[in-house]
XYZ file of C-alpha atoms in Angstrom:
417
model
C 77.842 58.762 65.291
C 80.580 60.351 63.289
C 80.891 58.712 59.688
C 84.209 56.699 59.667
C 86.750 57.586 57.079
C 86.932 55.079 54.141
C 90.873 55.754 53.437
C 92.311 54.391 56.783
C 95.490 52.785 56.044
C 96.785 51.955 59.367
C 94.446 50.286 62.201
C 95.556 49.590 65.680
C 93.308 47.154 67.449
C 93.507 46.499 71.322
C 91.502 46.168 74.306
C 91.199 49.964 75.161
C 93.192 52.959 74.685
C 95.327 53.914 77.764
C 97.475 56.910 78.668
C 100.669 54.743 78.081
C 99.702 54.271 74.324
C 98.187 57.794 73.578
C 101.461 59.454 72.872
C 102.449 56.760 70.305
C 98.985 56.736 68.684
C 99.039 60.777 68.471
C 102.453 60.291 66.618
C 101.099 57.681 64.236
C 98.073 59.677 63.513
C 100.245 62.601 62.424
C 102.682 60.461 60.491
C 99.840 58.998 58.436
C 98.100 62.353 57.981
C 94.833 61.018 59.987
C 94.633 57.741 58.051
C 94.948 55.897 61.290
C 92.283 54.388 63.699
C 92.588 52.933 67.056
C 89.681 50.181 67.535
C 88.929 49.722 71.179
C 87.455 46.343 71.642
C 86.013 46.389 74.948
C 84.652 49.142 77.463
C 87.115 50.275 80.172
C 86.687 48.797 83.781
C 84.621 50.885 86.199
C 87.734 51.437 88.299
C 89.620 53.075 85.457
C 86.532 55.262 84.567
C 86.357 56.681 88.076
C 90.131 57.456 87.668
C 89.145 59.510 84.678
C 90.680 57.682 81.917
C 88.031 57.736 79.562
C 87.976 61.559 79.296
C 91.806 61.651 79.082
C 91.757 59.109 76.327
C 89.090 60.630 74.123
C 90.477 61.069 70.555
C 88.825 61.320 67.121
C 90.858 58.300 65.786
C 89.376 55.965 68.480
C 86.674 53.702 67.261
C 84.464 51.575 69.617
C 83.891 48.090 68.147
C 81.382 47.344 70.592
C 79.194 50.127 69.460
C 80.043 50.162 65.655
C 80.992 46.308 65.175
C 80.347 46.222 61.350
C 82.183 49.532 60.528
C 85.068 48.606 62.908
C 85.484 45.083 61.343
C 85.447 46.642 57.678
C 88.274 49.051 58.720
C 90.039 45.935 60.234
C 89.881 43.914 56.881
C 90.452 46.644 54.617
C 93.422 48.695 56.061
C 96.856 48.239 54.546
C 98.239 47.403 57.882
C 96.690 46.152 61.055
C 98.552 46.324 64.455
C 97.051 43.760 66.831
C 97.756 43.160 70.573
C 96.202 43.547 74.035
C 93.435 41.148 73.320
C 93.183 37.327 73.468
C 90.218 37.356 71.019
C 91.627 36.304 67.602
C 88.292 36.746 65.932
C 88.891 40.286 65.098
C 91.799 39.361 62.853
C 90.823 35.834 61.842
C 89.477 36.910 58.490
C 92.420 38.835 57.605
C 94.957 36.254 58.592
C 93.067 33.596 56.429
C 93.335 36.012 53.491
C 96.990 36.407 54.216
C 96.900 39.957 54.527
C 99.382 41.905 56.633
C 99.148 41.826 60.431
C 101.758 43.179 62.795
C 101.204 41.813 66.293
C 102.550 43.138 69.439
C 103.020 40.817 72.449
C 104.504 40.644 75.879
C 106.086 37.189 76.663
C 104.105 33.926 76.531
C 105.715 32.542 79.596
C 105.826 34.877 82.323
C 105.965 32.350 85.033
C 108.410 30.094 83.465
C 109.264 28.788 79.952
C 108.768 25.278 81.427
C 105.035 25.873 80.564
C 105.855 25.376 76.960
C 105.553 21.508 77.491
C 101.652 21.840 77.706
C 100.225 19.877 74.789
C 96.992 22.282 74.924
C 99.025 25.193 75.187
C 101.183 24.370 72.125
C 98.169 23.550 69.930
C 96.686 27.289 70.671
C 100.171 28.651 69.938
C 100.234 26.865 66.705
C 96.717 27.946 65.643
C 97.426 31.774 66.608
C 100.940 31.958 65.643
C 103.254 29.009 64.337
C 100.777 28.318 61.330
C 101.251 31.807 59.899
C 105.001 31.537 59.843
C 105.177 31.992 55.951
C 102.514 34.825 55.996
C 102.882 38.374 56.004
C 102.615 38.316 59.848
C 105.242 39.964 62.189
C 105.765 40.433 65.721
C 106.588 43.529 67.913
C 108.321 42.132 71.073
C 107.202 44.096 74.009
C 109.896 42.876 76.165
C 113.486 41.570 75.745
C 112.436 37.848 76.595
C 109.419 37.756 74.094
C 111.460 36.553 71.146
C 112.879 33.611 73.314
C 109.295 32.592 74.118
C 108.067 32.720 70.499
C 111.281 30.932 69.305
C 110.270 27.864 71.543
C 107.175 27.461 69.536
C 108.853 28.193 66.101
C 106.816 31.311 65.318
C 107.875 34.490 63.498
C 111.554 33.414 62.701
C 113.225 36.523 61.216
C 110.308 38.526 61.720
C 110.606 39.614 65.236
C 111.406 43.201 66.296
C 112.124 45.235 69.475
C 109.247 47.144 70.884
C 107.741 48.057 74.170
C 105.436 50.563 75.607
C 105.846 54.361 75.278
C 104.335 56.664 77.935
C 104.775 60.439 77.484
C 108.222 61.496 77.286
C 108.935 64.834 78.832
C 111.784 67.480 77.876
C 113.616 68.919 80.721
C 116.575 71.329 81.428
C 118.605 68.160 82.406
C 121.301 69.599 84.556
C 118.687 71.749 86.482
C 116.377 68.552 86.906
C 119.644 66.618 88.288
C 120.696 69.439 90.579
C 117.181 69.809 92.201
C 117.077 66.079 93.291
C 117.045 64.889 96.877
C 114.891 64.904 99.878
C 114.424 68.129 101.966
C 116.629 71.213 102.179
C 119.544 68.818 103.045
C 119.000 67.095 99.709
C 119.471 63.803 101.161
C 119.893 60.951 98.662
C 116.229 60.026 97.804
C 115.107 56.593 96.785
C 111.656 55.665 95.233
C 109.690 52.656 94.803
C 106.266 53.139 93.019
C 103.497 50.536 91.737
C 100.858 48.338 92.850
C 101.804 46.658 96.086
C 101.331 42.980 94.938
C 103.462 39.830 95.544
C 105.276 39.750 92.273
C 106.144 43.387 92.137
C 108.096 42.730 95.578
C 107.643 46.101 97.349
C 108.925 44.418 100.540
C 112.495 44.553 98.897
C 112.248 48.335 99.185
C 111.897 48.324 102.879
C 114.575 45.669 103.196
C 116.963 47.959 101.107
C 116.054 50.754 103.479
C 116.969 48.562 106.509
C 120.406 47.727 104.876
C 121.034 51.339 104.246
C 120.166 52.272 107.738
C 122.504 49.426 109.201
C 125.333 51.009 107.143
C 124.750 54.257 108.871
C 123.781 56.117 105.781
C 121.556 59.239 105.551
C 118.750 58.910 103.108
C 115.021 59.157 102.456
C 112.691 56.581 100.573
C 109.258 56.956 99.240
C 107.015 53.858 98.708
C 104.257 54.895 96.684
C 101.257 52.905 95.973
C 98.433 50.688 97.163
C 97.348 47.111 97.157
C 97.173 43.795 99.140
C 100.724 44.177 100.729
C 100.131 47.914 102.041
C 99.569 46.892 105.587
C 102.444 44.486 105.524
C 104.861 47.093 104.349
C 103.582 49.362 107.090
C 104.256 46.776 109.725
C 107.785 46.034 108.256
C 108.610 49.774 108.510
C 107.646 49.863 112.246
C 109.563 46.588 112.931
C 112.755 47.895 111.186
C 112.415 51.393 112.978
C 112.306 53.046 109.602
C 109.555 55.737 110.399
C 112.057 58.551 109.931
C 113.564 57.277 106.625
C 110.559 55.794 104.806
C 107.328 57.396 103.693
C 104.283 55.473 102.612
C 102.090 58.226 101.003
C 99.626 55.687 99.466
C 98.108 55.685 96.092
C 98.966 58.550 93.893
C 97.729 59.636 90.407
C 100.328 59.165 87.458
C 100.904 62.983 87.591
C 101.923 62.845 91.112
C 104.148 59.742 90.651
C 106.080 61.747 88.015
C 106.717 64.558 90.525
C 107.991 61.955 92.913
C 110.286 60.754 90.188
C 111.549 64.243 89.440
C 112.703 64.342 93.078
C 114.205 60.984 93.373
C 117.866 60.013 92.761
C 117.275 56.393 92.572
C 114.463 54.126 91.488
C 114.194 50.720 92.633
C 112.437 48.492 90.063
C 112.099 45.134 91.983
C 109.398 43.190 90.147
C 110.111 39.573 89.036
C 109.649 37.908 85.634
C 105.994 38.424 85.666
C 106.656 42.262 84.723
C 105.989 41.761 80.957
C 107.302 45.412 80.231
C 107.004 47.862 83.056
C 106.482 51.390 81.761
C 107.470 52.778 85.169
C 111.102 52.160 83.778
C 110.514 54.572 80.818
C 109.054 57.163 83.226
C 111.833 56.897 85.835
C 114.503 57.222 83.356
C 112.886 59.873 81.592
C 112.784 61.655 85.070
C 116.594 61.343 85.138
C 116.563 58.662 87.993
C 119.313 56.207 88.366
C 117.447 52.851 87.922
C 118.111 49.637 89.919
C 116.267 46.968 88.321
C 115.835 43.076 88.308
C 117.274 41.445 85.195
C 114.044 39.569 84.375
C 111.737 42.561 83.795
C 110.877 42.883 80.176
C 111.666 46.357 79.832
C 115.160 46.380 81.275
C 117.463 44.694 78.858
C 115.962 46.904 76.047
C 116.124 50.151 78.120
C 119.061 49.834 80.413
C 122.543 49.633 79.372
C 123.995 48.201 82.550
C 126.528 50.305 84.218
C 125.866 53.334 81.901
C 122.325 54.239 82.008
C 121.223 52.008 85.273
C 122.387 48.950 87.216
C 120.874 45.631 86.742
C 120.678 42.965 89.503
C 120.083 39.109 89.117
C 116.650 38.036 89.632
C 115.952 37.504 93.395
C 119.485 38.495 94.730
C 118.481 40.900 97.459
C 122.063 41.210 98.531
C 123.223 42.455 95.056
C 120.273 44.968 95.098
C 121.216 46.292 98.496
C 124.882 46.653 97.341
C 124.070 48.529 94.183
C 121.577 50.832 95.935
C 124.370 51.518 98.609
C 126.787 52.359 96.178
C 124.617 54.838 94.592
C 123.773 56.577 97.932
C 127.388 56.742 98.606
C 128.359 57.998 95.206
C 126.106 61.102 94.330
C 128.137 61.774 91.219
C 127.926 58.236 89.832
C 124.188 58.400 90.419
C 123.796 61.620 88.491
C 125.848 60.143 85.587
C 123.519 57.095 85.360
C 120.504 59.351 85.608
C 121.945 61.643 82.827
C 122.440 58.746 80.596
C 119.068 57.333 81.227
C 117.241 60.472 80.439
C 119.257 60.612 77.165
C 118.348 57.033 76.466
C 114.513 57.702 76.599
C 114.532 61.164 74.973
C 116.921 60.229 72.084
C 115.857 56.629 71.314
C 112.879 54.970 73.435
C 110.068 57.548 73.128
C 106.851 57.495 71.306
C 107.681 59.863 68.489
C 110.683 58.024 67.472
C 108.850 54.572 67.945
C 106.043 55.670 65.632
C 108.495 57.018 63.089
C 110.512 53.670 62.962
C 107.456 51.514 62.967
C 106.175 53.517 59.799
C 109.435 53.134 58.270
C 109.728 49.432 59.147
C 106.267 48.961 57.388
C 107.636 50.728 54.338
C 110.840 48.567 54.426
C 108.598 45.292 54.590
C 106.467 46.662 51.671
C 103.339 47.134 53.763
C 103.074 51.196 53.293
C 104.450 53.384 50.537
C 106.926 56.221 51.502
C 104.698 58.783 49.993
C 101.749 57.950 52.527
C 103.943 59.193 55.372
C 104.443 62.804 56.833
C 108.095 62.792 57.568
C 111.050 65.255 57.054
C 113.598 64.026 54.751
C 116.059 64.319 57.406
C 113.943 61.896 59.564
C 113.677 59.313 56.706
C 117.366 59.324 56.260
C 118.143 59.223 59.975
C 116.209 55.961 60.335
C 117.449 54.156 57.077
C 120.263 52.769 59.080
C 119.323 50.693 62.113
C 120.608 52.174 65.449
C 121.664 49.275 67.636
C 119.160 48.665 70.333
C 116.315 50.963 68.791
C 112.680 50.094 68.604
C 111.822 48.140 65.438
C 115.322 46.712 65.158
C 115.467 42.853 65.058
C 114.732 41.425 68.374
C 117.487 38.902 69.602
C 116.490 35.514 70.975
C 117.637 36.269 74.508
C 118.028 33.693 77.248
C 117.103 34.415 80.701
C 120.658 33.814 82.304
C 122.059 36.630 84.242
C 125.365 38.205 83.011
C 127.391 39.904 85.442
C 129.354 42.885 84.267
C 132.882 44.054 85.253
C 131.262 47.238 86.523
C 128.925 45.082 88.981
C 131.966 42.813 90.157
C 134.071 45.691 91.215
C 136.491 45.759 88.613
C 135.636 49.126 87.237
C 133.127 50.464 84.967
């Protein structure tokens, strides 16, 4: 085994390193001049190993707790900063918390199926033990979703210490105008819609087929790809046949992440139909980075952080399928509007919500909080100054306590953009 460095300043503890985390971790490792470690607390599932994830996530900074527990625990207890999330086992950071040493948590929302669950006495007791009792300690929360702050506000944890956060998959740089000009299906460049994900109930892939049915009934020419596999695949095939959508809708099955990105690069419109159980939804980052006009449910965690409604995408009220159909129809009819939204979506990701920028902002937040020293960071002077003033809506800016109520914008009500 490789000898672990004894000067690690920043440790990220999570269940395992995945392809959505690698770009951020690579950036943090660079900024901290190699004084960074990712501690993986459990082996990957066999399914992910068959998909080749382990080989793609091999990094020198990755340490395996289940192979070197004593050395990894020492890193956790001695690092200047520990970022902790993706694991329900508090034992990894318990000693550090008791010593009141800095811990930066990241979390999706507590109450994905409804905030009414906050009334559970047993649940509240655990939330107090894990979170609320540390409200006066140097423990901070990165909110991986727009409704996380609201959930933690209910249990009176992290007041004034919650910051916007998310997931940061690879950000690709394109010739934007060329990318937009090549979108569309077949030589005719028909408007192309895409749905991609696991075909399970709370992701609601059936809404993609219902949207296609609506567009066909309106007499519109289009193509739709519904990519993925899962429990509902046969039901979707049945719906396509029942609605007579064989010519308009393709169901190509499971595709690799790389292949899904190719579908996104071709698509004009991405339908994101998950409900409130979608804590973040990294597919939104990827679709926006690919220049797609996003049409998304308002309770998806990533949506209020990533999408400026009417500018870089369109948001519909959770469960309002008629509004979903109407927004998709508008974009199919108005190709120029679709491109404008895709253009702004791309810029939103490449200029603000990308792994490199997130890593820099997190490192500078740690400096601001007194957890790291400026001299410990490998940043250009322009990078330091460019992030001294918070940019509205950026990662690591204060997370608002955002209610779940849907707010209809003038753009959506037909009174103009």
